[in-house]
Short mmCIF file of C-alpha atoms in Angstrom, two decimals:
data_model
loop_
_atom_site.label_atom_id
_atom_site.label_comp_id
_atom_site.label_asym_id
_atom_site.label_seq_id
_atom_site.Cartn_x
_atom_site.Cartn_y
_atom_site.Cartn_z
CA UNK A 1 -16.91 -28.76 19.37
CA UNK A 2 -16.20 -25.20 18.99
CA UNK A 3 -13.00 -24.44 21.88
CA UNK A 4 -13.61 -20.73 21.76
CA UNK A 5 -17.18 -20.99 22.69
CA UNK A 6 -16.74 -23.92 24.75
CA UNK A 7 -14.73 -21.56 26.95
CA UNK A 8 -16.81 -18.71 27.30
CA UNK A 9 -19.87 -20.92 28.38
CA UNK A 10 -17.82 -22.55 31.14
CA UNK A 11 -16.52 -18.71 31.95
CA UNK A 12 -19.87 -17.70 31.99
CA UNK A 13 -21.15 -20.68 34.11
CA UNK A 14 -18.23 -19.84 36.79
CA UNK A 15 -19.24 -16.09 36.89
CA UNK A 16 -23.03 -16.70 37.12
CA UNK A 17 -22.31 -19.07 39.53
CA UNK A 18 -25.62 -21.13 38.07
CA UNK A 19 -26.28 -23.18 34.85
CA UNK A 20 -29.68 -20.87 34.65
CA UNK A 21 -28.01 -17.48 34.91
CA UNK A 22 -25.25 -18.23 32.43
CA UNK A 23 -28.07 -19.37 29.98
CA UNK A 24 -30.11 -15.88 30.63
CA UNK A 25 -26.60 -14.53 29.97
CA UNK A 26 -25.68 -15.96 26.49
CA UNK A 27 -29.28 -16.01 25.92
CA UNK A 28 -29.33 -19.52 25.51
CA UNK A 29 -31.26 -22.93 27.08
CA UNK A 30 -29.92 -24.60 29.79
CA UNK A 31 -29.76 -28.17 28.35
CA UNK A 32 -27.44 -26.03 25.74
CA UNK A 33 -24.97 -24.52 28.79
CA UNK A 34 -24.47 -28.29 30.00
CA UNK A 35 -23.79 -29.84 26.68
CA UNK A 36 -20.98 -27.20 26.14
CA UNK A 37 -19.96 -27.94 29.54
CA UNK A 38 -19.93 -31.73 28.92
CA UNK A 39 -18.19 -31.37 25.72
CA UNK A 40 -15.46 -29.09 26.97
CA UNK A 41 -14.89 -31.94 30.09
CA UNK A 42 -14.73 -34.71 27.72
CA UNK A 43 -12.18 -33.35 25.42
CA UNK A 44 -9.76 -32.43 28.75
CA UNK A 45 -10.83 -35.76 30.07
CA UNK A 46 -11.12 -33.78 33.72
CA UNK A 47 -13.93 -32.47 35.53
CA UNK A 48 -14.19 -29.29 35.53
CA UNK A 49 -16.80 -28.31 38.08
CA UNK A 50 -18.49 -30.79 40.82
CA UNK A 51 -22.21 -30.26 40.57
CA UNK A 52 -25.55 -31.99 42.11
CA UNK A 53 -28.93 -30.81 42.39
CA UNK A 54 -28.08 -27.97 45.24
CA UNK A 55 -24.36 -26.81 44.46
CA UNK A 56 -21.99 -26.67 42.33
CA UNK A 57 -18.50 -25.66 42.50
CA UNK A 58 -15.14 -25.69 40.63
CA UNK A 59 -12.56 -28.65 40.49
CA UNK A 60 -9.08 -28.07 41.14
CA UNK A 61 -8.38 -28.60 37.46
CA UNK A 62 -11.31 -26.43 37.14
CA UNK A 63 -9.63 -23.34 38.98
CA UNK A 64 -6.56 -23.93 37.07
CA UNK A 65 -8.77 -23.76 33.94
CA UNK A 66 -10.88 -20.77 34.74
CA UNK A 67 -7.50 -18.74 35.21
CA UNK A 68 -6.49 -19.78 31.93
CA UNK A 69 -9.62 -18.96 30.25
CA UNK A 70 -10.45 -15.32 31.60
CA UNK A 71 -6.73 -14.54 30.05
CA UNK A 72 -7.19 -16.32 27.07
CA UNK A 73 -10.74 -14.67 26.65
CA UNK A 74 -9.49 -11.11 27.68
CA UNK A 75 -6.55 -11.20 24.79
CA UNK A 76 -8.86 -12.46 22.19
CA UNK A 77 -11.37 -9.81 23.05
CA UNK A 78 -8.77 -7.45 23.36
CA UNK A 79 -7.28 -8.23 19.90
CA UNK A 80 -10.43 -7.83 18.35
CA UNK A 81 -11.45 -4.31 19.80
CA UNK A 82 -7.73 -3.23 18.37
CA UNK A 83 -8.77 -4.31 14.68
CA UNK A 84 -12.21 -3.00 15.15
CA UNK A 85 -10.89 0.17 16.21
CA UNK A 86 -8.10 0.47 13.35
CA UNK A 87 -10.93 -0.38 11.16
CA UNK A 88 -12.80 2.66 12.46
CA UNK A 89 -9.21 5.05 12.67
CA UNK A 90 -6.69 3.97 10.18
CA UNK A 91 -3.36 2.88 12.33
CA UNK A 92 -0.45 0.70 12.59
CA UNK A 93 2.88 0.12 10.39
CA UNK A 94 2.63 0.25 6.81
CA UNK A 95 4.71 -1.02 4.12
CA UNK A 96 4.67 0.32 1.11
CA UNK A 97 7.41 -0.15 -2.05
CA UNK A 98 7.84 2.98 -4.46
CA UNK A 99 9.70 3.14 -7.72
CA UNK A 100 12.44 4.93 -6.93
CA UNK A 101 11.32 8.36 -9.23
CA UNK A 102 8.69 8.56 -6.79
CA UNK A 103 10.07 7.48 -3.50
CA UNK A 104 12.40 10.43 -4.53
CA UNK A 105 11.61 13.12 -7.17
CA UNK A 106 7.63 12.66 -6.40
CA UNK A 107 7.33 12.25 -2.61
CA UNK A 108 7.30 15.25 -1.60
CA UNK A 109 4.26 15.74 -3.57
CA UNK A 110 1.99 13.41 -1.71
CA UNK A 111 3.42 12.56 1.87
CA UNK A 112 3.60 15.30 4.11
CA UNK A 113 -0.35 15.60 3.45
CA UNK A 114 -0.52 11.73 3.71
CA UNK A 115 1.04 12.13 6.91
CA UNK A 116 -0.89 14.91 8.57
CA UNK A 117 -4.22 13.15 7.38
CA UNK A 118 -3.02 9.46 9.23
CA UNK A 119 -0.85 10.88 11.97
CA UNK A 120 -1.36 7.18 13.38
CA UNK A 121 -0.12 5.05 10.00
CA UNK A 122 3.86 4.75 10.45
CA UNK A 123 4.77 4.63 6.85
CA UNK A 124 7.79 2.07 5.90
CA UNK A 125 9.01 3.03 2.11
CA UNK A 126 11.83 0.99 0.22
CA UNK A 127 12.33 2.34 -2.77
CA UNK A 128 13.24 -0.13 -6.22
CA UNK A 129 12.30 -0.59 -9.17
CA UNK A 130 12.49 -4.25 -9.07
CA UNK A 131 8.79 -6.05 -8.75
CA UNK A 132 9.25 -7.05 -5.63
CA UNK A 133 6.94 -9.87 -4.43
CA UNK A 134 4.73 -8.09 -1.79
CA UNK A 135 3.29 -10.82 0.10
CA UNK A 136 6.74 -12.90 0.46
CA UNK A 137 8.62 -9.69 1.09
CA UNK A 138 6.06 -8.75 3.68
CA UNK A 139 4.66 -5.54 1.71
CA UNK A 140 1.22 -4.09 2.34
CA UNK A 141 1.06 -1.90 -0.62
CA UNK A 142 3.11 -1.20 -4.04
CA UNK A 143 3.04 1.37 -6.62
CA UNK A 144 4.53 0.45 -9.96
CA UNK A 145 5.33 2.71 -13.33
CA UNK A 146 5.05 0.55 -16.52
CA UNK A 147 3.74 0.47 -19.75
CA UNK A 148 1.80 -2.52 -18.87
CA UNK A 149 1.46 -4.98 -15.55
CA UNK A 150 2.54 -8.44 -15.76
CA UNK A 151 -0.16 -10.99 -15.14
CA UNK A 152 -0.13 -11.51 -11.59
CA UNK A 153 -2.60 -12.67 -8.48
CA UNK A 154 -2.38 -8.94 -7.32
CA UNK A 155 -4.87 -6.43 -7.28
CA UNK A 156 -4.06 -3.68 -9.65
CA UNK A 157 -6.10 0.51 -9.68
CA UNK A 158 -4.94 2.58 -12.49
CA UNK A 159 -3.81 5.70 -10.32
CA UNK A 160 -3.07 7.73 -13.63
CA UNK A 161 -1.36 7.64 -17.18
CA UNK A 162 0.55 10.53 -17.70
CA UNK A 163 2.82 11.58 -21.01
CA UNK A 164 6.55 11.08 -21.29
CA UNK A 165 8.17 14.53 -22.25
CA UNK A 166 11.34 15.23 -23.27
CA UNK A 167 13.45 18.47 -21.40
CA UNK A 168 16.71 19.80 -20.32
CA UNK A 169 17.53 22.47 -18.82
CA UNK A 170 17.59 26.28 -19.29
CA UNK A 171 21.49 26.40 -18.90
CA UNK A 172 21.65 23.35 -21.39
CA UNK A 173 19.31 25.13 -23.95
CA UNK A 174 21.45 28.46 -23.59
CA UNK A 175 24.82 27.02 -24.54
CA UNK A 176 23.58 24.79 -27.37
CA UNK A 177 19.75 25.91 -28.62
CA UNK A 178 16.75 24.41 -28.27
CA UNK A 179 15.80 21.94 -31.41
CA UNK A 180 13.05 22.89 -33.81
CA UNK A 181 13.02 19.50 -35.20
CA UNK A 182 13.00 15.93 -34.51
CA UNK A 183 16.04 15.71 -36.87
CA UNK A 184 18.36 18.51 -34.76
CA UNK A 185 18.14 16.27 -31.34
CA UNK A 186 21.13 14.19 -33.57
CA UNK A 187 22.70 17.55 -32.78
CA UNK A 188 22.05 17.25 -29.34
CA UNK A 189 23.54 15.36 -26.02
CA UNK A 190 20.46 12.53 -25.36
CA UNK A 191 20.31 11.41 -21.50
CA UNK A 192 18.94 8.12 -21.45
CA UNK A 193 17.58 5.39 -18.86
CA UNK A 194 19.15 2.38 -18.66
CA UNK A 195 19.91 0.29 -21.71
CA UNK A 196 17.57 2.29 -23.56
CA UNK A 197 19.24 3.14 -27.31
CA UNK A 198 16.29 4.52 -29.35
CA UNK A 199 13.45 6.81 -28.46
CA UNK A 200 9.79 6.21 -29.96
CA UNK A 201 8.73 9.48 -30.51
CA UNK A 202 4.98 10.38 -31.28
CA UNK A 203 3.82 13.65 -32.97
CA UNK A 204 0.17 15.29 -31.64
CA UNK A 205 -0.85 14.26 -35.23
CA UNK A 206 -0.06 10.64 -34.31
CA UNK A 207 3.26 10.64 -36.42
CA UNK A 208 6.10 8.50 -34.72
CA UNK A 209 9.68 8.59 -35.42
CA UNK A 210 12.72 6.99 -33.80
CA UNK A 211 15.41 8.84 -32.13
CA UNK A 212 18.64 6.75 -31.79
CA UNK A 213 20.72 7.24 -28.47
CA UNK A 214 23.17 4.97 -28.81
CA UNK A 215 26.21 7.38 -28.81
CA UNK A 216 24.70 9.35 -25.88
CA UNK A 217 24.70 9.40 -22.00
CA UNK A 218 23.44 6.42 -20.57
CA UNK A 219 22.27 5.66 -16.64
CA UNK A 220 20.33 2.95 -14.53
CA UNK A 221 18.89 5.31 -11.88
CA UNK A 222 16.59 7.93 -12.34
CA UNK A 223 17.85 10.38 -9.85
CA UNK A 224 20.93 10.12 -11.67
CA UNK A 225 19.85 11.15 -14.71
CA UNK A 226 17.38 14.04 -13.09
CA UNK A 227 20.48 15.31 -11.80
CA UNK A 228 22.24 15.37 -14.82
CA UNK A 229 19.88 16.88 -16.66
CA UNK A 230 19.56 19.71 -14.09
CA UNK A 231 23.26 20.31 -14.61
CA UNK A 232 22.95 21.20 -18.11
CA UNK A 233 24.04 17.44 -19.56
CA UNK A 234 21.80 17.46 -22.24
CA UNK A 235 17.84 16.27 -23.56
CA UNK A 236 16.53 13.72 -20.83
CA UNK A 237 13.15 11.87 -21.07
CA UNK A 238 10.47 11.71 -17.81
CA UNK A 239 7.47 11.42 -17.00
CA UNK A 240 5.30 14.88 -17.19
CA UNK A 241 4.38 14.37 -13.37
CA UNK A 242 8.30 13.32 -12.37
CA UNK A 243 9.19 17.10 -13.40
CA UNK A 244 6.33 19.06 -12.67
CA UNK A 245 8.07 21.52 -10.59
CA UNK A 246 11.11 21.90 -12.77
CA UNK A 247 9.10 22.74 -15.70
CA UNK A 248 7.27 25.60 -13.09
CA UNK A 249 10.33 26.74 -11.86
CA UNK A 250 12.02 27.58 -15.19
CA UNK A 251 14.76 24.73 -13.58
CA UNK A 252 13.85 22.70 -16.89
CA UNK A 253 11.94 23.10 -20.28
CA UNK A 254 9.91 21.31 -23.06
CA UNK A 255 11.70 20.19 -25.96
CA UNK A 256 9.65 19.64 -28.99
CA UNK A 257 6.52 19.76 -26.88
CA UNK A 258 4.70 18.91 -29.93
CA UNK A 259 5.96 15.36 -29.18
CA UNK A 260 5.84 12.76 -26.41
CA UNK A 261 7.97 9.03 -25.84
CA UNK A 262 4.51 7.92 -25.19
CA UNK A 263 2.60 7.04 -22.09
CA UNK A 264 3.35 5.56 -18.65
CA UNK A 265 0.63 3.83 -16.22
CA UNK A 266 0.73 4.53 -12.51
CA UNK A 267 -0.78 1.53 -11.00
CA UNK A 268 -1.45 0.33 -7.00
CA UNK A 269 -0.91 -2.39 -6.23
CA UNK A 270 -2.05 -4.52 -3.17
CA UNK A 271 -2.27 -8.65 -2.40
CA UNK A 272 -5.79 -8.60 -1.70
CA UNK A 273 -9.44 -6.86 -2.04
CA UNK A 274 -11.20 -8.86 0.40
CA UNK A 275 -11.60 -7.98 4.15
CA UNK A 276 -8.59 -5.04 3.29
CA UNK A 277 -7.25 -3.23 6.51
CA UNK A 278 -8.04 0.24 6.78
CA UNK A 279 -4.66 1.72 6.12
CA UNK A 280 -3.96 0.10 2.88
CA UNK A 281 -7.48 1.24 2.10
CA UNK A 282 -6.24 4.74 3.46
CA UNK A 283 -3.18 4.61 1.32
CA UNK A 284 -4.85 3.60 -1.79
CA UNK A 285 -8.08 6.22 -1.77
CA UNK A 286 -5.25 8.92 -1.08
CA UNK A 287 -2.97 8.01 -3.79
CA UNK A 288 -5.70 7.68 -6.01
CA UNK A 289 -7.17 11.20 -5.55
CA UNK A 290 -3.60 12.66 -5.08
CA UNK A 291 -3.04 11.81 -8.54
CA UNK A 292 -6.37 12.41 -10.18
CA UNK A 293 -5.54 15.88 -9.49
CA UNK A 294 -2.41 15.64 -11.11
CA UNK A 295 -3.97 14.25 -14.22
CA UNK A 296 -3.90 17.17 -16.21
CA UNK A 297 -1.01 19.45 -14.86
CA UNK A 298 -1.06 22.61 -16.48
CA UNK A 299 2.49 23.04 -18.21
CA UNK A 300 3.75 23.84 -21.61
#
């Protein structure tokens, strides 16, 4: 027996106060309006409306039942007009996990317009660079920077690759030059992330040399290491889209711009592609044309 249905035919019977009407109702026979009725009595085990060939009216336990029902109906119903209309308008709470480069140095980028387009999506960041596990952590939505994804059960869009560049900034360059060569950055302080001790670097020719950084400035947060190189600290590596606006601003410069630490993939993340709500579907199309556009920044 289906409950749910169960309970609408015996609400339906009560409010059409006939076996018939409720029938033209659901569109349905009548024999099929009793057999829900009987089915719905025997699994209570109560009677649930008195009926002979003239009348028919409710039971006690009926009454009680009926009460039940309409609220039970009504906050079903009501449920399901709130998901159809967040399907049709994108709302609710959204949690979303950012590396921290763009829950920080990126953000401003991307949100404020993300924001004025959903006014009714409350946006929940946390910002790691862990993997977190999105559907035991309770996450909606990830973006991840990598070289390459783990295999995992999660749905993964390619949001954009862009180039690892090297800079530092104008004060930097002023007090100790700017390197011609591959060979003069041994010359040179070398900011790097994490336990990283050697650079990859790769020539527009296809040429690739390492660049040791053993002996150099070390950190294990990115903001950290934007903000040294900002203060002059020497030759960091990031990702062309990370300093966008500090190459535009004059705040930092190319080094070699002939070469590139190769490439980093910007991937979405999400636990599922089936029956997706509309604001993860909101997030994702956004993020994906926000960064289309930033593809192919124009910077030297």
């Amino acid at each position: 027996m289906n409950q749910m249905l169960a309970m609408r035919v015996f609400r339906c019977i009560v409010e059409s106060r006939s076996f018939s009407a409720a029938a033209e109702r659901l569109d349905t026979t009548h024999s099929s309006v009793s057999r829900h009725l009987q089915q719905l009595e025997s699994s209570l085990g109560v009677r649930l409306i008195n009926r002979n060939t003239r009348n028919m009216s409710l039971s006690a336990a009926g009454e009680r039942y009926y009460t039940a029902c309409v609220d039970i109906l009504d906050r079903v119903d009501a449920a399901s007009r709130a998901v159809l209309l967040e399907q049709e308008r994108p709302s609710g709470r959204l949690r979303v996990s950012l590396p921290l480069v763009v829950g920080t140095l990126e953000m401003a980028h991307w949100l404020p317009a993300f924001q004025q387009r959903y006014p009714d999506i409350q946006v929940d960041l946390s910002c790691s660079d862990s993997f977190v596990n999105l559907v035991a952590d309770g996450f909606d939505v990830a973006i991840r920077i990598c070289d390459a994804l783990p295999d995992s059960s999660l749905v993964a869009r390619l949001l954009m690759t862009s180039p690892m560049v090297m800079v530092a900034s104008s004060a930097y360059v002023y007090n100790y030059g700017l390197p011609g060569t591959v060979a003069e950055l041994d010359e040179h302080q070398l900011l790097s992330f994490a336990s990283t001790t050697q650079w990859s670097l790769t020539s527009e020719s296809g040429e690739s040399v390492a660049v040791v950084t053993s002996n150099h400035f070390h950190t294990d947060t990115i903001t950290a290491l934007h903000a040294c190189a900002l203060a002059g600290g020497g030759i960091a590596p990031f990702t062309l889209s990370t300093v966008q606006d500090d190459l535009r601003s004059g705040r930092l410069v190319r080094i070699l711009s002939n070469y590139t630490l190769g490439k980093r993939h910007y991937y979405v993340l999400y636990p599922h592609v089936r029956n997706l709500s509309a604001k993860v579907r909101a997030f994702i199309d956004f993020m994906a044309d926000h960064y289309r556009s930033e593809q192919q920044p124009n910077l030297g």
